[in-house]
């Protein structure tokens, strides 16, 4: 496992001790550790510089471990990477994106709760909450960055830079998407996604998420949110809440969660990069996460459970299309192949349906005139022997929906 876990197993390593260890780290010592992999002296220098900049000047008010032992530090809102130094405090969040009337109803499902609340304690008795005016940042270590191949690859969505279109990038056949798609001008949108915990090992990952992005533009631009099973990054096979963005087709921009100067988190109850703690049961209760994006006031705001969590400034996209709106809605799954294609969603094909397959339901978008519209998705399933998608519409609470997923296998290209 490469994520930062709780100290020596008896308590969380305090933040001051952690940062002192970074400041005193020497390449000669690190190179002898199993976590160093093929890290060069140049890579090590870049890693220590990145972490030094990430944590410089931060005053941590509280640290705790999540259910998997990943360490989170409570930092002042203005000290998070995207605001530190020269940015004003965040604006007031707009109301959630408008939604079509009549969407509310029961799907015999249970909503995901925010991971943090004042009554919750971690395994060491530390409160799993952050004081007012602070947000939780997942702690990143030299070992985690080395496990991803260095700073450059650490920021890419896929292991060791997969997804870049440039010299040395792995072949596109290492990734598969199975989704519902609509090309339409929009200012964001909404869906409910059910949470699963398929078996994934090593550097492979499986994702269920929303993408709001560009159409026929080079390079691709996106804002993304969902859950991810990615042991090689998070050190756990449990589903983890994540966000991602790119302004240039996953080449030189983009990062997960709060790992670069991009997303501004304003809500202290959600752990970006933290385990969600619950998963759906085959043939039983379905655990759902409500996700929405909304471009308002020059920011791409993220809402979870109808509550604002934070935003990507639209200025990240320069003069590109996503600075003023999106042109494509995608809801579904993505997998990355290392030694074999992992399961997507629940591991069941789309035809399994309710209580068996992964889904996004109540898929809507916000039109450019700021009115809510039900989506009209088209199924995309380039590897139907391994993963399928099925688009349909129905009465409350389903409306427009897509079932997707599959078991993977050895030949899914």
Short mmCIF file of C-alpha atoms in Angstrom, two decimals:
data_model
loop_
_atom_site.label_atom_id
_atom_site.label_comp_id
_atom_site.label_asym_id
_atom_site.label_seq_id
_atom_site.Cartn_x
_atom_site.Cartn_y
_atom_site.Cartn_z
CA UNK A 1 0.00 0.00 0.00
CA UNK A 2 1.32 3.46 -0.91
CA UNK A 3 -1.07 5.89 0.75
CA UNK A 4 -0.17 7.65 4.00
CA UNK A 5 -1.36 5.41 6.81
CA UNK A 6 -1.43 5.88 10.53
CA UNK A 7 2.12 6.07 11.95
CA UNK A 8 3.30 2.99 13.82
CA UNK A 9 -0.18 1.50 14.23
CA UNK A 10 -0.64 3.01 17.69
CA UNK A 11 -1.66 6.53 16.65
CA UNK A 12 -1.66 9.04 13.81
CA UNK A 13 1.73 10.64 13.15
CA UNK A 14 1.27 14.30 14.09
CA UNK A 15 1.64 16.84 11.29
CA UNK A 16 4.73 18.54 12.71
CA UNK A 17 6.60 15.24 12.94
CA UNK A 18 5.50 14.36 9.40
CA UNK A 19 6.71 17.65 7.88
CA UNK A 20 10.01 17.50 9.80
CA UNK A 21 10.58 14.03 8.34
CA UNK A 22 10.04 15.46 4.85
CA UNK A 23 12.46 18.32 5.47
CA UNK A 24 15.18 15.96 6.69
CA UNK A 25 14.65 13.23 4.07
CA UNK A 26 17.82 12.22 2.15
CA UNK A 27 17.90 10.43 -1.17
CA UNK A 28 20.58 7.99 0.01
CA UNK A 29 18.28 6.77 2.78
CA UNK A 30 15.11 6.75 0.69
CA UNK A 31 16.76 4.81 -2.16
CA UNK A 32 17.37 1.88 0.19
CA UNK A 33 13.69 1.55 1.13
CA UNK A 34 11.37 -0.90 -0.70
CA UNK A 35 9.04 2.00 -1.53
CA UNK A 36 11.72 3.78 -3.57
CA UNK A 37 11.21 1.51 -6.60
CA UNK A 38 13.22 3.04 -9.46
CA UNK A 39 13.26 6.57 -8.02
CA UNK A 40 16.26 8.57 -9.24
CA UNK A 41 17.96 11.40 -7.37
CA UNK A 42 16.30 13.83 -9.79
CA UNK A 43 12.87 12.28 -9.13
CA UNK A 44 13.47 12.45 -5.38
CA UNK A 45 14.37 16.14 -5.58
CA UNK A 46 11.15 16.85 -7.50
CA UNK A 47 9.10 14.86 -4.98
CA UNK A 48 10.50 16.66 -1.95
CA UNK A 49 10.05 20.03 -3.68
CA UNK A 50 6.41 19.24 -4.51
CA UNK A 51 5.56 18.14 -0.97
CA UNK A 52 7.47 21.03 0.54
CA UNK A 53 5.40 23.46 -1.53
CA UNK A 54 2.16 21.57 -0.83
CA UNK A 55 2.60 21.79 2.95
CA UNK A 56 4.63 24.99 3.38
CA UNK A 57 3.13 27.37 5.92
CA UNK A 58 0.13 25.18 6.77
CA UNK A 59 -1.02 25.12 10.36
CA UNK A 60 -2.93 21.92 11.06
CA UNK A 61 -5.59 22.08 13.75
CA UNK A 62 -6.40 18.35 13.90
CA UNK A 63 -5.38 15.06 12.27
CA UNK A 64 -7.25 11.76 12.12
CA UNK A 65 -7.40 8.47 10.22
CA UNK A 66 -10.29 7.31 8.05
CA UNK A 67 -11.72 3.78 8.16
CA UNK A 68 -8.81 2.52 6.08
CA UNK A 69 -6.15 4.27 8.13
CA UNK A 70 -5.46 7.04 5.59
CA UNK A 71 -4.41 10.21 7.40
CA UNK A 72 -6.26 13.50 6.93
CA UNK A 73 -5.22 16.90 8.25
CA UNK A 74 -7.62 19.76 9.04
CA UNK A 75 -6.23 22.93 7.41
CA UNK A 76 -7.67 26.46 7.21
CA UNK A 77 -9.78 26.96 4.08
CA UNK A 78 -7.45 29.73 2.92
CA UNK A 79 -4.37 27.49 3.31
CA UNK A 80 -5.45 24.78 0.87
CA UNK A 81 -3.29 24.61 -2.27
CA UNK A 82 -5.67 26.46 -4.63
CA UNK A 83 -6.04 29.49 -2.34
CA UNK A 84 -2.73 29.78 -0.53
CA UNK A 85 -0.78 32.99 -0.98
CA UNK A 86 -2.63 35.14 -3.48
CA UNK A 87 -6.29 34.17 -3.71
CA UNK A 88 -9.31 35.62 -1.91
CA UNK A 89 -11.48 33.44 0.25
CA UNK A 90 -14.13 31.46 -1.63
CA UNK A 91 -17.34 33.16 -2.76
CA UNK A 92 -20.67 32.15 -1.34
CA UNK A 93 -21.95 29.01 -3.06
CA UNK A 94 -24.88 29.42 -5.42
CA UNK A 95 -28.04 27.44 -4.89
CA UNK A 96 -27.85 23.87 -6.23
CA UNK A 97 -28.44 23.50 -9.97
CA UNK A 98 -32.09 23.58 -10.98
CA UNK A 99 -33.68 20.16 -11.46
CA UNK A 100 -36.75 19.05 -13.36
CA UNK A 101 -39.91 18.93 -11.23
CA UNK A 102 -41.14 15.66 -9.81
CA UNK A 103 -37.73 14.00 -9.60
CA UNK A 104 -37.91 13.18 -5.91
CA UNK A 105 -38.90 9.70 -4.82
CA UNK A 106 -37.64 6.47 -3.31
CA UNK A 107 -35.60 3.96 -5.26
CA UNK A 108 -35.38 1.67 -2.23
CA UNK A 109 -31.89 2.97 -1.69
CA UNK A 110 -29.83 4.56 1.07
CA UNK A 111 -27.99 7.85 0.49
CA UNK A 112 -24.29 8.10 1.30
CA UNK A 113 -23.69 10.29 4.33
CA UNK A 114 -20.78 12.73 4.47
CA UNK A 115 -17.82 10.91 5.98
CA UNK A 116 -17.23 13.47 8.73
CA UNK A 117 -19.44 14.51 11.61
CA UNK A 118 -18.81 15.62 15.17
CA UNK A 119 -19.99 12.41 16.85
CA UNK A 120 -17.63 10.17 14.91
CA UNK A 121 -14.24 9.07 16.27
CA UNK A 122 -11.40 7.30 14.48
CA UNK A 123 -9.78 4.13 15.82
CA UNK A 124 -7.57 6.20 18.14
CA UNK A 125 -10.35 8.32 19.58
CA UNK A 126 -9.63 11.41 17.46
CA UNK A 127 -12.74 13.30 16.31
CA UNK A 128 -13.41 12.64 12.63
CA UNK A 129 -14.43 16.21 11.93
CA UNK A 130 -12.74 19.51 11.18
CA UNK A 131 -13.27 22.70 13.16
CA UNK A 132 -15.18 25.60 11.55
CA UNK A 133 -13.15 27.39 8.91
CA UNK A 134 -11.07 24.30 8.05
CA UNK A 135 -11.29 21.42 5.57
CA UNK A 136 -9.68 17.96 5.51
CA UNK A 137 -6.72 17.26 3.19
CA UNK A 138 -5.52 13.71 2.59
CA UNK A 139 -1.86 13.41 3.59
CA UNK A 140 0.52 12.53 0.75
CA UNK A 141 3.93 10.92 1.24
CA UNK A 142 7.14 10.38 -0.70
CA UNK A 143 6.30 6.67 -0.79
CA UNK A 144 2.94 7.27 -2.48
CA UNK A 145 4.47 9.51 -5.15
CA UNK A 146 7.30 7.05 -5.80
CA UNK A 147 4.74 4.27 -6.21
CA UNK A 148 3.06 6.29 -8.96
CA UNK A 149 6.33 6.83 -10.83
CA UNK A 150 7.25 10.34 -9.69
CA UNK A 151 5.58 13.76 -9.53
CA UNK A 152 4.62 14.00 -13.20
CA UNK A 153 2.86 10.65 -13.29
CA UNK A 154 1.43 11.19 -9.80
CA UNK A 155 -0.85 13.93 -11.12
CA UNK A 156 -2.16 11.94 -14.08
CA UNK A 157 -5.43 10.12 -13.79
CA UNK A 158 -4.05 6.75 -14.82
CA UNK A 159 -1.04 4.85 -13.46
CA UNK A 160 2.32 5.99 -14.78
CA UNK A 161 0.82 8.58 -17.07
CA UNK A 162 -1.60 6.38 -19.01
CA UNK A 163 -4.04 8.63 -20.77
CA UNK A 164 -1.42 11.11 -21.96
CA UNK A 165 -1.17 11.40 -25.70
CA UNK A 166 2.54 11.92 -26.04
CA UNK A 167 5.90 10.18 -26.27
CA UNK A 168 6.16 7.22 -23.95
CA UNK A 169 2.46 7.13 -23.04
CA UNK A 170 0.93 3.66 -22.68
CA UNK A 171 -1.36 2.50 -25.46
CA UNK A 172 -5.01 3.58 -25.32
CA UNK A 173 -5.90 -0.12 -25.14
CA UNK A 174 -5.02 -0.04 -21.44
CA UNK A 175 -8.30 1.78 -20.72
CA UNK A 176 -11.95 1.05 -21.37
CA UNK A 177 -15.07 3.19 -20.90
CA UNK A 178 -18.65 1.94 -20.83
CA UNK A 179 -21.17 4.72 -20.41
CA UNK A 180 -24.25 6.67 -21.38
CA UNK A 181 -23.41 9.78 -23.40
CA UNK A 182 -25.19 12.88 -24.68
CA UNK A 183 -23.71 15.72 -26.67
CA UNK A 184 -25.56 18.89 -25.68
CA UNK A 185 -24.54 22.39 -24.60
CA UNK A 186 -24.90 22.57 -20.83
CA UNK A 187 -23.87 24.25 -17.59
CA UNK A 188 -23.59 21.00 -15.63
CA UNK A 189 -26.01 18.38 -14.43
CA UNK A 190 -27.00 15.74 -11.94
CA UNK A 191 -27.36 12.01 -11.28
CA UNK A 192 -27.49 9.39 -8.55
CA UNK A 193 -24.82 6.67 -8.79
CA UNK A 194 -24.93 3.47 -6.76
CA UNK A 195 -21.73 2.48 -4.92
CA UNK A 196 -20.04 -0.92 -5.35
CA UNK A 197 -16.78 -2.46 -4.15
CA UNK A 198 -15.58 -4.79 -6.92
CA UNK A 199 -12.38 -6.76 -6.38
CA UNK A 200 -9.42 -4.81 -7.78
CA UNK A 201 -5.75 -5.32 -6.98
CA UNK A 202 -2.45 -3.55 -7.56
CA UNK A 203 -2.21 -0.64 -9.98
CA UNK A 204 -5.46 -1.44 -11.80
CA UNK A 205 -8.52 0.65 -11.03
CA UNK A 206 -12.23 0.81 -11.66
CA UNK A 207 -14.31 3.98 -11.62
CA UNK A 208 -17.99 4.96 -11.67
CA UNK A 209 -18.39 8.66 -12.31
CA UNK A 210 -19.77 11.69 -14.12
CA UNK A 211 -17.79 13.58 -16.74
CA UNK A 212 -18.83 17.03 -17.96
CA UNK A 213 -16.58 17.93 -20.84
CA UNK A 214 -15.96 19.21 -24.32
CA UNK A 215 -17.00 17.88 -27.72
CA UNK A 216 -14.67 17.56 -30.68
CA UNK A 217 -12.14 19.91 -29.14
CA UNK A 218 -8.43 19.40 -28.95
CA UNK A 219 -7.46 19.09 -26.24
CA UNK A 220 -10.25 17.55 -24.15
CA UNK A 221 -11.36 19.45 -21.05
CA UNK A 222 -13.33 17.86 -18.16
CA UNK A 223 -14.58 18.13 -14.61
CA UNK A 224 -15.19 14.72 -13.04
CA UNK A 225 -16.56 13.19 -9.84
CA UNK A 226 -17.53 9.74 -8.61
CA UNK A 227 -16.05 6.86 -6.71
CA UNK A 228 -12.96 4.83 -7.45
CA UNK A 229 -11.49 1.52 -6.34
CA UNK A 230 -7.75 2.09 -6.77
CA UNK A 231 -5.55 0.17 -4.30
CA UNK A 232 -2.34 1.36 -5.95
CA UNK A 233 -3.13 4.96 -5.05
CA UNK A 234 -5.20 4.86 -1.88
CA UNK A 235 -3.91 1.67 -0.28
CA UNK A 236 -7.41 0.22 0.02
CA UNK A 237 -9.82 -1.87 -2.03
CA UNK A 238 -12.76 0.10 -0.65
CA UNK A 239 -14.60 2.68 -2.80
CA UNK A 240 -13.12 6.16 -2.44
CA UNK A 241 -14.71 9.54 -3.26
CA UNK A 242 -12.69 11.37 -5.89
CA UNK A 243 -12.66 14.36 -8.23
CA UNK A 244 -10.43 15.05 -11.24
CA UNK A 245 -10.01 17.68 -13.95
CA UNK A 246 -7.97 18.35 -17.06
CA UNK A 247 -7.63 21.35 -19.36
CA UNK A 248 -5.42 19.71 -21.99
CA UNK A 249 -6.46 16.13 -22.60
CA UNK A 250 -4.75 14.65 -19.50
CA UNK A 251 -1.32 15.71 -20.70
CA UNK A 252 0.19 18.43 -18.52
CA UNK A 253 -2.76 19.60 -16.42
CA UNK A 254 -5.01 17.79 -13.99
CA UNK A 255 -4.83 16.15 -10.60
CA UNK A 256 -6.92 14.24 -8.12
CA UNK A 257 -8.76 15.84 -5.21
CA UNK A 258 -6.70 18.61 -3.51
CA UNK A 259 -3.34 17.45 -4.85
CA UNK A 260 -2.60 20.59 -6.89
CA UNK A 261 -3.67 24.23 -7.13
CA UNK A 262 -7.08 23.63 -8.73
CA UNK A 263 -10.14 22.65 -6.66
CA UNK A 264 -11.25 24.90 -3.81
CA UNK A 265 -13.03 22.93 -1.09
CA UNK A 266 -15.52 24.85 1.03
CA UNK A 267 -17.35 22.05 2.85
CA UNK A 268 -15.70 20.38 5.83
CA UNK A 269 -17.94 17.30 5.96
CA UNK A 270 -16.66 15.42 2.90
CA UNK A 271 -13.29 13.67 2.48
CA UNK A 272 -12.00 13.96 -1.08
CA UNK A 273 -9.83 10.87 -1.45
CA UNK A 274 -11.47 9.25 1.57
CA UNK A 275 -13.31 5.93 1.77
CA UNK A 276 -17.09 6.12 1.52
CA UNK A 277 -17.61 3.37 4.06
CA UNK A 278 -20.62 1.71 2.44
CA UNK A 279 -21.32 -0.30 -0.69
CA UNK A 280 -24.41 -1.76 -2.35
CA UNK A 281 -25.43 -5.35 -1.70
CA UNK A 282 -26.13 -7.72 -4.59
CA UNK A 283 -29.85 -8.40 -4.52
CA UNK A 284 -30.25 -6.06 -1.55
CA UNK A 285 -29.95 -2.46 -0.40
CA UNK A 286 -28.42 0.02 -2.84
CA UNK A 287 -26.11 2.75 -1.53
CA UNK A 288 -26.32 5.92 -3.62
CA UNK A 289 -24.27 9.09 -4.00
CA UNK A 290 -26.04 12.15 -5.45
CA UNK A 291 -23.58 14.15 -7.59
CA UNK A 292 -24.09 17.43 -9.44
CA UNK A 293 -21.90 19.98 -11.23
CA UNK A 294 -23.03 23.55 -11.94
CA UNK A 295 -21.19 26.36 -13.73
CA UNK A 296 -22.20 29.57 -11.96
CA UNK A 297 -20.38 32.81 -11.19
CA UNK A 298 -17.29 31.72 -13.11
CA UNK A 299 -16.84 28.48 -11.14
CA UNK A 300 -17.69 24.81 -11.68
CA UNK A 301 -19.40 24.01 -8.37
CA UNK A 302 -19.62 20.44 -7.08
CA UNK A 303 -22.63 19.34 -5.01
CA UNK A 304 -22.89 16.08 -3.09
CA UNK A 305 -26.26 15.20 -1.62
CA UNK A 306 -27.49 18.62 -2.75
CA UNK A 307 -24.88 20.46 -0.65
CA UNK A 308 -22.01 22.52 -2.15
CA UNK A 309 -18.58 20.97 -1.57
CA UNK A 310 -16.37 23.37 -3.52
CA UNK A 311 -15.45 24.44 -7.03
CA UNK A 312 -13.00 24.46 -9.90
CA UNK A 313 -12.43 28.04 -11.11
CA UNK A 314 -13.45 28.19 -14.77
CA UNK A 315 -10.25 30.18 -15.34
CA UNK A 316 -8.37 26.84 -15.13
CA UNK A 317 -9.60 26.19 -18.67
CA UNK A 318 -8.14 29.40 -20.11
CA UNK A 319 -9.79 30.28 -23.40
CA UNK A 320 -11.04 26.72 -23.82
CA UNK A 321 -14.67 25.62 -24.11
CA UNK A 322 -15.12 24.57 -20.46
CA UNK A 323 -14.49 28.16 -19.35
CA UNK A 324 -18.04 28.98 -20.46
CA UNK A 325 -19.87 25.64 -20.55
CA UNK A 326 -19.71 21.96 -21.39
CA UNK A 327 -20.80 20.17 -24.55
CA UNK A 328 -20.99 16.58 -23.39
CA UNK A 329 -22.49 14.60 -20.49
CA UNK A 330 -21.05 11.18 -19.69
CA UNK A 331 -22.25 8.87 -16.91
CA UNK A 332 -20.78 5.42 -16.44
CA UNK A 333 -17.59 3.53 -15.78
CA UNK A 334 -13.90 3.40 -16.64
CA UNK A 335 -11.29 0.73 -15.96
CA UNK A 336 -7.54 0.54 -16.28
CA UNK A 337 -5.81 -2.72 -17.19
CA UNK A 338 -2.51 -3.83 -15.66
CA UNK A 339 -2.39 -7.64 -15.69
CA UNK A 340 -6.01 -8.16 -16.70
CA UNK A 341 -9.21 -6.18 -17.09
CA UNK A 342 -10.82 -5.57 -13.68
CA UNK A 343 -14.57 -5.62 -13.03
CA UNK A 344 -16.54 -2.44 -13.65
CA UNK A 345 -19.39 -1.32 -11.41
CA UNK A 346 -20.69 -4.34 -9.51
CA UNK A 347 -18.99 -6.73 -11.91
CA UNK A 348 -22.39 -7.60 -13.42
CA UNK A 349 -23.42 -6.80 -16.98
CA UNK A 350 -25.96 -4.02 -17.53
CA UNK A 351 -28.76 -6.51 -18.18
CA UNK A 352 -28.57 -7.53 -14.51
CA UNK A 353 -30.50 -4.35 -13.75
CA UNK A 354 -31.72 -3.12 -10.38
CA UNK A 355 -29.91 -4.48 -7.33
CA UNK A 356 -27.35 -6.27 -9.50
CA UNK A 357 -25.75 -3.81 -11.94
CA UNK A 358 -24.19 -0.38 -11.50
CA UNK A 359 -26.28 2.59 -12.57
CA UNK A 360 -26.71 6.33 -12.81
CA UNK A 361 -30.35 7.35 -12.46
CA UNK A 362 -32.23 10.64 -12.75
CA UNK A 363 -29.63 11.95 -15.19
CA UNK A 364 -30.33 15.63 -15.92
CA UNK A 365 -28.46 18.61 -17.29
CA UNK A 366 -28.74 22.38 -16.98
CA UNK A 367 -29.34 23.94 -20.38
CA UNK A 368 -27.53 27.14 -21.33
CA UNK A 369 -30.69 29.13 -20.51
CA UNK A 370 -30.38 27.74 -16.94
CA UNK A 371 -33.39 25.44 -17.21
CA UNK A 372 -33.31 21.79 -16.09
CA UNK A 373 -33.66 19.10 -18.75
CA UNK A 374 -33.81 15.33 -18.57
CA UNK A 375 -30.90 13.80 -20.45
CA UNK A 376 -31.31 11.65 -23.55
CA UNK A 377 -28.36 9.32 -23.33
CA UNK A 378 -26.89 6.96 -25.92
CA UNK A 379 -25.24 3.73 -24.79
CA UNK A 380 -21.50 3.44 -25.44
CA UNK A 381 -20.01 -0.06 -25.06
CA UNK A 382 -16.90 -0.64 -27.18
CA UNK A 383 -16.03 -3.97 -25.45
CA UNK A 384 -19.41 -5.73 -24.96
CA UNK A 385 -17.84 -9.10 -24.20
CA UNK A 386 -16.47 -7.56 -21.01
CA UNK A 387 -18.61 -4.51 -20.22
CA UNK A 388 -22.07 -3.39 -21.37
CA UNK A 389 -24.36 -0.40 -20.97
CA UNK A 390 -28.14 -0.13 -21.24
CA UNK A 391 -29.94 3.23 -21.48
CA UNK A 392 -33.63 3.69 -20.76
CA UNK A 393 -36.12 6.01 -19.09
CA UNK A 394 -38.90 5.36 -16.60
CA UNK A 395 -41.17 6.86 -13.96
CA UNK A 396 -40.04 8.37 -10.68
CA UNK A 397 -37.42 8.01 -9.32
CA UNK A 398 -35.57 6.72 -12.39
CA UNK A 399 -36.29 9.10 -15.27
CA UNK A 400 -33.30 8.89 -17.65
CA UNK A 401 -30.88 6.19 -16.48
CA UNK A 402 -28.03 3.95 -17.57
CA UNK A 403 -27.07 0.53 -16.23
CA UNK A 404 -23.45 -0.39 -16.96
CA UNK A 405 -20.59 -2.67 -16.03
CA UNK A 406 -19.25 -6.18 -16.39
CA UNK A 407 -16.74 -8.70 -15.11
CA UNK A 408 -13.77 -7.71 -17.26
CA UNK A 409 -11.45 -10.50 -18.35
CA UNK A 410 -8.25 -11.15 -20.22
CA UNK A 411 -9.14 -9.73 -23.65
CA UNK A 412 -11.30 -6.60 -23.63
CA UNK A 413 -9.51 -4.32 -26.09
#
